[in-house]
Coordinates of C-alpha atoms in Angstrom, one line a residue:
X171 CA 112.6 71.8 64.2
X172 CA 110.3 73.2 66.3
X173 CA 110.0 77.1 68.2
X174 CA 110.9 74.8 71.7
X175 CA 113.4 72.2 70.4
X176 CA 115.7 75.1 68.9
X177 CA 115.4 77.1 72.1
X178 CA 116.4 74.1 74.1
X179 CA 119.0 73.3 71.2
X180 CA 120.4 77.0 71.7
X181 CA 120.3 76.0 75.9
X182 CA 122.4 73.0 75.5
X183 CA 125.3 74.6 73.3
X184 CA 125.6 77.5 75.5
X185 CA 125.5 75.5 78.8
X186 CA 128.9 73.1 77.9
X187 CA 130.6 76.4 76.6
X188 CA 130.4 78.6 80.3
X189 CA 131.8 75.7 82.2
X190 CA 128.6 74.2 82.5
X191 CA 125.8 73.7 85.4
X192 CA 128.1 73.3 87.9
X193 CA 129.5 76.3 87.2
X194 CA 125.9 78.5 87.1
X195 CA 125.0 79.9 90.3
X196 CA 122.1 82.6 89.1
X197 CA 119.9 82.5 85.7
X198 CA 118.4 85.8 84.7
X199 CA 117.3 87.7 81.5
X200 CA 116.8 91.3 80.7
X201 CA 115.5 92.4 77.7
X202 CA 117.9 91.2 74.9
X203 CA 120.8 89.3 77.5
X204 CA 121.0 86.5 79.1
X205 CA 122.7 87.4 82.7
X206 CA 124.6 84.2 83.7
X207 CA 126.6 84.1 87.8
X208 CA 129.2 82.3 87.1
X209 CA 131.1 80.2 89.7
X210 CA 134.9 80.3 88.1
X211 CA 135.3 82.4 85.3
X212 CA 138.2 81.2 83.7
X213 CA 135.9 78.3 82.5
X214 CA 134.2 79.8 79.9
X215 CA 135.0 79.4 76.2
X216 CA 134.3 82.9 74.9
X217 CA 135.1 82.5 71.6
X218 CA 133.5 79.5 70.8
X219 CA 130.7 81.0 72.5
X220 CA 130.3 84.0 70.5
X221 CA 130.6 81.6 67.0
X222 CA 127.2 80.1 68.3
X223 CA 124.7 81.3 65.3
X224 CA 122.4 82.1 68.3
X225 CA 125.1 84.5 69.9
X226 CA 124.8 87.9 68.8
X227 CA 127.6 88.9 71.3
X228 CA 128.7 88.6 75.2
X229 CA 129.5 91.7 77.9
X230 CA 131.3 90.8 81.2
X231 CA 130.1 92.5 84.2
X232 CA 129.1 91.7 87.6
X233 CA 127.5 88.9 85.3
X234 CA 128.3 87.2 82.6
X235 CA 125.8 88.4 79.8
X236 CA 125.2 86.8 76.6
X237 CA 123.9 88.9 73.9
X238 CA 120.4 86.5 72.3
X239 CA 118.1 89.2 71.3
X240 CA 114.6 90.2 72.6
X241 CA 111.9 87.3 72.4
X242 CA 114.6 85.1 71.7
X243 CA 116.5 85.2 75.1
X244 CA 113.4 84.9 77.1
X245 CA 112.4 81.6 75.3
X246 CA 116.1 80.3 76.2
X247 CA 116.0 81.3 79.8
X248 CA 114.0 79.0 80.7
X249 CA 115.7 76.2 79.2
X250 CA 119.0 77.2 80.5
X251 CA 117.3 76.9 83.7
X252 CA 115.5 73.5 83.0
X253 CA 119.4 72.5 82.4
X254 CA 120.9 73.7 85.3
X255 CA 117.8 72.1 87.9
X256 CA 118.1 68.8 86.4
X257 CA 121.9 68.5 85.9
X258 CA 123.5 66.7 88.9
X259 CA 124.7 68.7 92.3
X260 CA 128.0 69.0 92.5
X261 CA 129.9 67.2 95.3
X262 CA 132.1 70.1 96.4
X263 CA 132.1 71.2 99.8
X264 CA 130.5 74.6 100.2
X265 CA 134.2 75.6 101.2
X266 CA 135.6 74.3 97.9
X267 CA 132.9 76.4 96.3
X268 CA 133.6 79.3 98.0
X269 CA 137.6 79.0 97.3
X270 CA 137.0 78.2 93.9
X271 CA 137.8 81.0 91.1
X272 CA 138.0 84.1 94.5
X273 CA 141.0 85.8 92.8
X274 CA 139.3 86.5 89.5
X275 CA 135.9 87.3 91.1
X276 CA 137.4 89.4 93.5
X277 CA 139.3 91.2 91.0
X278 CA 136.2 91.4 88.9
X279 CA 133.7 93.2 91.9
X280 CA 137.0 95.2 92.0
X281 CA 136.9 96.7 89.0
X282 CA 132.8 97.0 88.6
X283 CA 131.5 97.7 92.4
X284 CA 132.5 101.0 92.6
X285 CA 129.2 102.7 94.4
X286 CA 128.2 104.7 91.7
X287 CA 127.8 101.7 89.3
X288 CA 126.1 99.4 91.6
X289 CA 123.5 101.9 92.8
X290 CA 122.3 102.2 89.1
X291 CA 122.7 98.5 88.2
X292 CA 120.1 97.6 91.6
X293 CA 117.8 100.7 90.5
X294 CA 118.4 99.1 86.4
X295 CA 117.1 95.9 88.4
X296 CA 114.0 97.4 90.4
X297 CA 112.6 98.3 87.0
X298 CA 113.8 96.1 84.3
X299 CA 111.1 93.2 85.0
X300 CA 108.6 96.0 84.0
X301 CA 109.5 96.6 80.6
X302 CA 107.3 93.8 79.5
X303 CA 104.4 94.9 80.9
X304 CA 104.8 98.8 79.7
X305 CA 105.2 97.5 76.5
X306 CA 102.1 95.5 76.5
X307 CA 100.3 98.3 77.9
X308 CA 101.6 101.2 75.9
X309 CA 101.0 99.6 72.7
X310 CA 96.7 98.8 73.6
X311 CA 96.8 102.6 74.8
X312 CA 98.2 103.5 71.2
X313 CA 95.6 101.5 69.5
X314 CA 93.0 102.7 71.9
X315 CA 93.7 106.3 70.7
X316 CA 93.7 105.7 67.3
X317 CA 90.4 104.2 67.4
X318 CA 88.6 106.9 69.5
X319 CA 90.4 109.4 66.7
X320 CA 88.9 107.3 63.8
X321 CA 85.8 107.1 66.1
X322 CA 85.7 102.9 65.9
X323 CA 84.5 100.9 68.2
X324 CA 82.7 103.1 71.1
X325 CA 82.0 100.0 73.0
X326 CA 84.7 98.5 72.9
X327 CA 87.3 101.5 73.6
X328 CA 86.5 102.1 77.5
X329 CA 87.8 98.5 78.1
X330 CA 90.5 99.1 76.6
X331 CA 91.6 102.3 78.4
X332 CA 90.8 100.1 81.8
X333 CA 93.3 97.4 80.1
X334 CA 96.0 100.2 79.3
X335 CA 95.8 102.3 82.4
X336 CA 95.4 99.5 85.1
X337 CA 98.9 99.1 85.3
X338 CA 100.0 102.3 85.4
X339 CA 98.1 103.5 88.1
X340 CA 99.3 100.3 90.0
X341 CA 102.8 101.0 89.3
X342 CA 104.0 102.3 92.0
X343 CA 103.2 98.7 94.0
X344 CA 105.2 96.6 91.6
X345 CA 108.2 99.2 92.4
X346 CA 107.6 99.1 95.6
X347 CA 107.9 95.3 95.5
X348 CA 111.2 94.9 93.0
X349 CA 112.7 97.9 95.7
X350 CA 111.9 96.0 99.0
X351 CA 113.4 92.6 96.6
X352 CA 116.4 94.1 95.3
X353 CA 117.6 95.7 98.2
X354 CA 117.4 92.4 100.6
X355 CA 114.1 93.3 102.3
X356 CA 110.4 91.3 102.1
X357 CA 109.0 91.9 99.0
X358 CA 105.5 91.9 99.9
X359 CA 106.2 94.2 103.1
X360 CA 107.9 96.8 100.4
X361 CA 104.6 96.3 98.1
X362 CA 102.6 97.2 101.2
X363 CA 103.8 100.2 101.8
X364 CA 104.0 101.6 98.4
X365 CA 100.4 101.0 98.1
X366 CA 99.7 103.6 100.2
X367 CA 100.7 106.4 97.5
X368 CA 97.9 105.2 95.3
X369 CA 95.3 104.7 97.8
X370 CA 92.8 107.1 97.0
X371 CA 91.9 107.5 100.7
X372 CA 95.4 110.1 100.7
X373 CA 93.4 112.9 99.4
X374 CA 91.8 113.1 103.1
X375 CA 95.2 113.9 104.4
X376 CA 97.0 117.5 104.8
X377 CA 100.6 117.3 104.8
X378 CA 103.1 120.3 104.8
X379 CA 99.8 122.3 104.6
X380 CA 98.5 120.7 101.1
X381 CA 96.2 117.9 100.6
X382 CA 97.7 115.0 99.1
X383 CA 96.5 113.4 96.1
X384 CA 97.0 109.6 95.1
X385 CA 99.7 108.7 93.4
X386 CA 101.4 111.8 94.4
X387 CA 105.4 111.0 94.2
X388 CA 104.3 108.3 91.8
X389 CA 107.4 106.1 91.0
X390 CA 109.9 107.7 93.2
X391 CA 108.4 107.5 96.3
X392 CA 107.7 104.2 96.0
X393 CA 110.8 103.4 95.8
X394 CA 112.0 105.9 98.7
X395 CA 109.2 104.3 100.7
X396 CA 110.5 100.9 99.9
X397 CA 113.8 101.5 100.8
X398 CA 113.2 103.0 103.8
X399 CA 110.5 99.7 104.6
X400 CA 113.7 97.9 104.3
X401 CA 115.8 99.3 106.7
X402 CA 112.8 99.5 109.3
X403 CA 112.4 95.3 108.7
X404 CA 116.2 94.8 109.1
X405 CA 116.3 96.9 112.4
X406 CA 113.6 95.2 113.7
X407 CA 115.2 91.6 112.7
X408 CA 117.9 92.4 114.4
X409 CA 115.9 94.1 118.2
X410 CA 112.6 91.9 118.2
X411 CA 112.7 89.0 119.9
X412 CA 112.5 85.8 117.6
X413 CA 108.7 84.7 119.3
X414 CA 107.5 87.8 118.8
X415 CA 109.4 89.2 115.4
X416 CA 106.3 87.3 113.1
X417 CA 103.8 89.6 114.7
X418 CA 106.2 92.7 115.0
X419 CA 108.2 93.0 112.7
X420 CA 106.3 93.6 109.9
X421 CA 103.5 95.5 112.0
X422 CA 106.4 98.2 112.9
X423 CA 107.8 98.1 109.1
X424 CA 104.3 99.1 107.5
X425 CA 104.0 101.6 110.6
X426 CA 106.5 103.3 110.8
X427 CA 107.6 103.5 107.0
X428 CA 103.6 104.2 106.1
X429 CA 103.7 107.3 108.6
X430 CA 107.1 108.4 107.2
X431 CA 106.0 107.9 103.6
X432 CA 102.9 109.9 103.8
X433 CA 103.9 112.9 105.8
X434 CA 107.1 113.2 104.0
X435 CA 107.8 110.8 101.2
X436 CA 104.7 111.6 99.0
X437 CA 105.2 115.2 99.3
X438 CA 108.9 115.5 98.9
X439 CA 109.2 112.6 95.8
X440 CA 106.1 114.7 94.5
X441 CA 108.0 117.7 94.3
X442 CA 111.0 115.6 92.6
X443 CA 109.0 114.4 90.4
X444 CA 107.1 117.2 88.8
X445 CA 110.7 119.0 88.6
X446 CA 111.6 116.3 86.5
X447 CA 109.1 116.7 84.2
X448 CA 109.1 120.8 84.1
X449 CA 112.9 120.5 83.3
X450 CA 112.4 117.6 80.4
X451 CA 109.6 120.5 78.9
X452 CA 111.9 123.1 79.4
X453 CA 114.8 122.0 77.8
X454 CA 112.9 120.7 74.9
X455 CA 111.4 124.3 74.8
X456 CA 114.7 126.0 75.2
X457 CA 117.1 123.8 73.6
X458 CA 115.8 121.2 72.3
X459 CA 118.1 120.6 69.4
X460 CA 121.1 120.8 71.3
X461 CA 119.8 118.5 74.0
X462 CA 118.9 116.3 71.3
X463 CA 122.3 116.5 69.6
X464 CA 123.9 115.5 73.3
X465 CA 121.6 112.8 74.5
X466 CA 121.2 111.1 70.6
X467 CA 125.2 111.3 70.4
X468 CA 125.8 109.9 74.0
X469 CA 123.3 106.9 74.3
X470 CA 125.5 105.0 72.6
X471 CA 128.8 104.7 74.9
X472 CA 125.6 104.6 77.6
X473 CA 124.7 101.3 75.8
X474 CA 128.2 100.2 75.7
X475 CA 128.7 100.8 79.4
X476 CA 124.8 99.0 80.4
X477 CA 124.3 102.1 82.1
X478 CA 121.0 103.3 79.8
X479 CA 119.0 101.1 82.0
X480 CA 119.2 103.7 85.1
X481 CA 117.3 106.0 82.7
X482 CA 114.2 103.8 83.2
X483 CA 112.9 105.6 86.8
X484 CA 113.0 109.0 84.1
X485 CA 110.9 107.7 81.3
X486 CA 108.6 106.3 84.2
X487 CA 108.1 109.2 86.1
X488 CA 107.2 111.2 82.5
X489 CA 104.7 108.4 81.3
X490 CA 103.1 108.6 84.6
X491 CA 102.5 112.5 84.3
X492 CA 102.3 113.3 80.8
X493 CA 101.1 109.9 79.7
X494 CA 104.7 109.4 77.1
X495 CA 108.2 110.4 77.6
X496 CA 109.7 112.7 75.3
X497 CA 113.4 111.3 75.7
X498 CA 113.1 108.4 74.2
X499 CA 112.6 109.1 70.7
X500 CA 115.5 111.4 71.1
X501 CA 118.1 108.5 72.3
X502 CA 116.3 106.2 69.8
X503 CA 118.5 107.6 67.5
X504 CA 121.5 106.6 68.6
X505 CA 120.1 103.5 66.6
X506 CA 119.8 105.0 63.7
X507 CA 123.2 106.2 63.9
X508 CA 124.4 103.2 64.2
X509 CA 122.2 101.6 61.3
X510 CA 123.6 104.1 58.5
X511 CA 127.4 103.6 60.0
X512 CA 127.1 100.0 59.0
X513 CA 125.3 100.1 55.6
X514 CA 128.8 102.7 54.9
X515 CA 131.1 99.5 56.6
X516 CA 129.4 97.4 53.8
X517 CA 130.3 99.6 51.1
X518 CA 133.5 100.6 52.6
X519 CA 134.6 97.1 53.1
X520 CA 133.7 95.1 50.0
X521 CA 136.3 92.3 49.9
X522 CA 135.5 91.4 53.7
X523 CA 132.9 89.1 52.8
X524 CA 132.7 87.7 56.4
X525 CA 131.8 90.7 57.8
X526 CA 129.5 92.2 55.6
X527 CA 127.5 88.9 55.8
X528 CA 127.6 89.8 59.4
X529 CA 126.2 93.1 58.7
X530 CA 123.1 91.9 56.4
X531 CA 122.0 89.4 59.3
X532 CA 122.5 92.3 62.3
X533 CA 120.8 94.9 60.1
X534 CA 117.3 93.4 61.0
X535 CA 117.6 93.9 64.5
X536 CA 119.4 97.5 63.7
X537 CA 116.3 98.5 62.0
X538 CA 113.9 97.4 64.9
X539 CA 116.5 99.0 67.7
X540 CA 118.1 96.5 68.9
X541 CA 121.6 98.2 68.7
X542 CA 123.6 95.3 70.5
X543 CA 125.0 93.2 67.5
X544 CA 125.7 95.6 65.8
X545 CA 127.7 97.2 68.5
X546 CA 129.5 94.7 69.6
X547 CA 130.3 92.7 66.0
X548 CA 130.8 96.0 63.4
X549 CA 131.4 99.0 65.2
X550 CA 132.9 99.6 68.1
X551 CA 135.8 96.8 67.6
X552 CA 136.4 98.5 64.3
X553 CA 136.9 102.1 66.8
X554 CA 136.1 105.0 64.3
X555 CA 132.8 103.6 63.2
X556 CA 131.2 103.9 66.8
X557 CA 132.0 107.0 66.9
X558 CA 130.8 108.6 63.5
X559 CA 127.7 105.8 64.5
X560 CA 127.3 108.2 67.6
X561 CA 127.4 111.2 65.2
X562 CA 124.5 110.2 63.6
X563 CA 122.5 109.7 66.3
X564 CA 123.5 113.2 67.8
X565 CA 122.0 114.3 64.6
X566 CA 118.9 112.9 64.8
X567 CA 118.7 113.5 68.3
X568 CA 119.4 117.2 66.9
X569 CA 116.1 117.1 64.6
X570 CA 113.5 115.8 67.1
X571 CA 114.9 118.2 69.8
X572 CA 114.4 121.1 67.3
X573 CA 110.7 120.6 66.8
X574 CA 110.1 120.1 70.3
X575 CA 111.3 123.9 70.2
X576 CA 109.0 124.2 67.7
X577 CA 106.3 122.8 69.6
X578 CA 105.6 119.8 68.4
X579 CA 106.6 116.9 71.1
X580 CA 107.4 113.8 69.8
X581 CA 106.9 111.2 72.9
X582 CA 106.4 107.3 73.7
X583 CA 103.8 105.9 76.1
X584 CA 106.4 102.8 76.8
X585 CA 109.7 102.2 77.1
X586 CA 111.8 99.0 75.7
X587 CA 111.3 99.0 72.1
X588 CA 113.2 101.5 69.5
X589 CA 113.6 102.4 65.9
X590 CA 110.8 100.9 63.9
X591 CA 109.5 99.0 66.7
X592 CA 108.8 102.2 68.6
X593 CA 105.8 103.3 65.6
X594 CA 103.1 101.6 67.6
X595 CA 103.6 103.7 70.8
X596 CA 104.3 106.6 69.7
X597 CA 102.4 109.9 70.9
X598 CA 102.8 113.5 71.4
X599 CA 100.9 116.8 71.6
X600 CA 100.1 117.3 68.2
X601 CA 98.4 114.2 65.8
X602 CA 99.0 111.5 65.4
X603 CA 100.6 111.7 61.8
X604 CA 102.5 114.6 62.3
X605 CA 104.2 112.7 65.9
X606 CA 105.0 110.0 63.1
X607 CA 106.1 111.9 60.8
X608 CA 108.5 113.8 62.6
X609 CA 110.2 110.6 64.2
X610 CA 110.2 108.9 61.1
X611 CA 112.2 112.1 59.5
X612 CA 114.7 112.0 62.8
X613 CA 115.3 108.2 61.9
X614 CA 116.1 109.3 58.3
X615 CA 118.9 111.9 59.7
X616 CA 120.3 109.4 61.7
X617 CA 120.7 106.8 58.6
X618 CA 121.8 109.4 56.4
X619 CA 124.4 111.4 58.6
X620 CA 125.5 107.9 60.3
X621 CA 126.2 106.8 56.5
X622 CA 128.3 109.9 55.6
X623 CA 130.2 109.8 58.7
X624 CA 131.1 106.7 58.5
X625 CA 132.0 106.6 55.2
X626 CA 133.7 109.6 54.7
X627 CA 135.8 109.7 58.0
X628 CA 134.7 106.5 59.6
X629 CA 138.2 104.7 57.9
X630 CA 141.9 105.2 58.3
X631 CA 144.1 104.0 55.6
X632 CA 145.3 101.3 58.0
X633 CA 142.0 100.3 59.1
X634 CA 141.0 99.8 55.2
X635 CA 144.3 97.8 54.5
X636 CA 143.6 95.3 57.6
X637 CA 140.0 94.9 57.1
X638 CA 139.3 95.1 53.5
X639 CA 141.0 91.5 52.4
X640 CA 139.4 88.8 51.3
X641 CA 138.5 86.4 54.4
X642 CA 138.8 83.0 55.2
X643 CA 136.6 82.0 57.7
X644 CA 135.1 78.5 58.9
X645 CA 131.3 78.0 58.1
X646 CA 130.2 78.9 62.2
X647 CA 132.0 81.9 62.6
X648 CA 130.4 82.9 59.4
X649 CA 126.9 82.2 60.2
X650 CA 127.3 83.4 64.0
X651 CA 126.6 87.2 62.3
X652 CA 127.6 88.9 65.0
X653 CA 130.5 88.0 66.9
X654 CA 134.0 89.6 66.7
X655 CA 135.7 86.8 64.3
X656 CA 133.8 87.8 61.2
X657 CA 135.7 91.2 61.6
X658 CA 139.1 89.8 61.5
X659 CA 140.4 88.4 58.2
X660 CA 143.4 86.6 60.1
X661 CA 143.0 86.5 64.0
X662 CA 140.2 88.4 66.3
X663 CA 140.6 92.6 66.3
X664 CA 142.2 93.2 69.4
X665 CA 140.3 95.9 70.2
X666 CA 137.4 93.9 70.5
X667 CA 139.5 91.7 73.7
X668 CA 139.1 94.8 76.2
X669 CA 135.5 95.5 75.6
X670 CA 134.2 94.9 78.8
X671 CA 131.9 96.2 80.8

């Protein structure tokens, strides 16, 4: 079968299974999920859903997500789409639509729109469509480094620093763009106005008594100025006249939000910004192992809640000054934690041949950072696991932090990939080798102490007795690898039922 017929095989089992077209209102995709708006909830068939071989897991929240991997899920995306466009409109009334399934959706925003969460989820959404393109970039900045160190290619190494660095110094547009998007204003009219942070024209102008330089405020103001575009736009919708509003509206919105942006945005997110990066340095200086130990141990129940996303606007604003963030090597090992807590399930659990089949096909994706299947199918159903998983990462965390005390700062000129994926961008202020070395030695903590954890407190007596039994399990809930009914030898773990998010 081909790379497109099994992606549009994988579209067509999922579709039937979450009620299907009719019952799809928005397709998206982040980097390993599939983020489906459902129409009536109670429709979906989540347990035959997660025995799909494809399905490495599903998380409820103000979307239904369904755990595919990276690479994989944006090959499917399209195909769910393709499905839904081509399958037949349904003949509800838009009142029937609207009727249909409000209890459990309202009962749903209830529980997940508390303020908090849905500012980070629309700031997890201004900068998710990045990744792809920091990826891309960080890893032809890597190699351009390592072949002006080796002293390759003079004449071909300049183009590929314009390659690398085009879209960073553009960055602050696309935000600028997602921002105005996100938050319900034009998109374009939000990219306008965030261009003006990079304009190198700037450094004529004298604001709170400095000169400003482009790109000053960087990320963060483009977002602030973005915001604020919006809200100018939507006042103006609401005042200008209807024959007039095409020429005045979006006249006054880059006005009045350019004016605002560069005698008080740019210097004020400036200032932010710089103090985010001073305070990463200094408490990698000053406690570096103990901020290691916190952030590697904590990423985890981050990942759990979807909340590690907000994190991206950080690692953003450090690439952009210091050209690699130095956090995420640290909460890449919350990975690693959970890698070595599931090689100690396998041993632990050796009659449970379901499950530890389930752990040999998630250990791939374990090993390359993608910490989802794992999650979701071992460890946190299983309850003590996660959290000796989250033990080990808190000690490699611990390890990386403690050179960065040392001196030695072990960062990443992109953000998306972890664990072994990570190698290619890696970067720090030291060489090359010694950046590797170091990670690779935090990612060898994280196995080992995740290992012993797990296997030395990671099991009641009652957990062994109900888990390690032989298993009976049909051939598809066998192959799915991931999902919660290879962890139960007679009937699903009920602790896996309430994780939700």
């Amino acid at each position: 079968m081909s790379s497109d017929d099994k992606n549009r095989a994988i579209a067509a089992a999922i579709l039937p299974l979450v009620g299907g077209a009719e019952n799809i209102s928005t397709v998206a995709h982040c980097m390993t999920r599939l983020r489906l708006g459902l129409r009536d909830r109670s429709l979906v068939q989540d347990e035959a859903l997660k025995a799909l071989p494809s399905v490495m897991g599903v998380v409820e929240d103000d979307t239904y997500q369904i755990v595919l991997g990276p690479g994989t899920v944006a090959r499917v995306t399209p195909e769910i789409e393709a499905l839904v466009a081509a399958a037949p409109q349904p003949t509800h009334s838009a009142e029937d639509l609207a009727a249909q399934g409000a209890a459990l959706k309202a009962a749903q925003k209830a529980k997940n729109a508390t303020p908090f969460k849905l500012f980070l989820r629309r700031i997890a959404n201004i900068f998710v469509p990045l990744i792809p393109a920091l990826i891309g970039c960080g890893i032809i900045a890597g190699l351009n480094g390592l072949l002006i160190n080796l002293g390759w290619l003079p004449g071909v190494t300049p183009a590929l620093a314009a390659i690398a660095s085009g879209f960073m110094a553009l960055i602050a547009v696309f935000v600028g763009y997602n921002t105005a998007k996100e938050f319900g204003g034009t998109a374009i009219l939000g990219g306008a106005v965030a261009a003006i942070i990079v304009f190198p024209g700037v450094a004529k102008i004298d604001a709170f008594g400095q000169t400003l330089s482009p790109g000053q405020g960087g990320v963060l103001g483009a977002l602030g100025a973005a915001v604020l575009a919006v809200y100018v736009e939507k006042w103006c919708r609401r005042w200008v006249p209807e024959s007039l509003d095409v020429l005045v509206t979006p006249t006054l919105t880059v006005l009045i939000s350019g004016l605002v942006t560069i005698f008080g945005l740019m210097f004020v997110a400036g200032e932010i910004s710089q103090a985010i990066g001073d305070f990463a340095n200094w408490l990698l200086a000053n406690a570096g192992a103990g901020a290691g130990l916190l952030l590697g141990g904590l990423f985890l129940p981050l990942v759990m809640l979807g909340l590690h996303q907000a994190l991206i606007p950080i690692h953003t604003t450090l690439i952009e000054q210091q050209g690699y963030t130095v956090l995420l090597p640290i909460l890449a090992m919350a990975g690693a934690g959970q890698v070595g807590a599931a090689m100690a399930v396998y041993l632990k659990l050796p009659r449970n041949g379901s499950l530890r089949r389930t752990i040999r096909s998630a250990l791939p994706a374990g090993f390359l950072g993608v910490g989802e299947p794992l999650i979701y199918g071992v460890s946190l159903p299983l309850g003590r696991p996660f959290v000796t998983a989250c033990v080990g990462g808190a000690a490699g965390g611990a390890f990386i932090g403690l050179f960065s005390m040392l001196g030695t700062s072990v960062g990443s000129t992109a953000i998306g990939p972890s664990g072994w994926a990570l190698f290619p961008l890696l970067n720090g202020n030291h060489d090359l080798g010694e950046t590797i070395a170091i990670y690779a030695g935090g990612l060898l903590v994280g196995y080992l102490v995740g290992f012993v954890a797990t296997y030395f407190w990671g099991f009641s007596q009652e957990l062994l007795d109900e888990f390690n039994v032989e298993t009976e399990v049909p051939e598809v809930a066998v192959t799915v690898g991931y999902g919660t009914p290879a962890l139960a030898p007679t009937a699903p773990a009920p602790e896996s039922e309430s994780v939700k998010i």
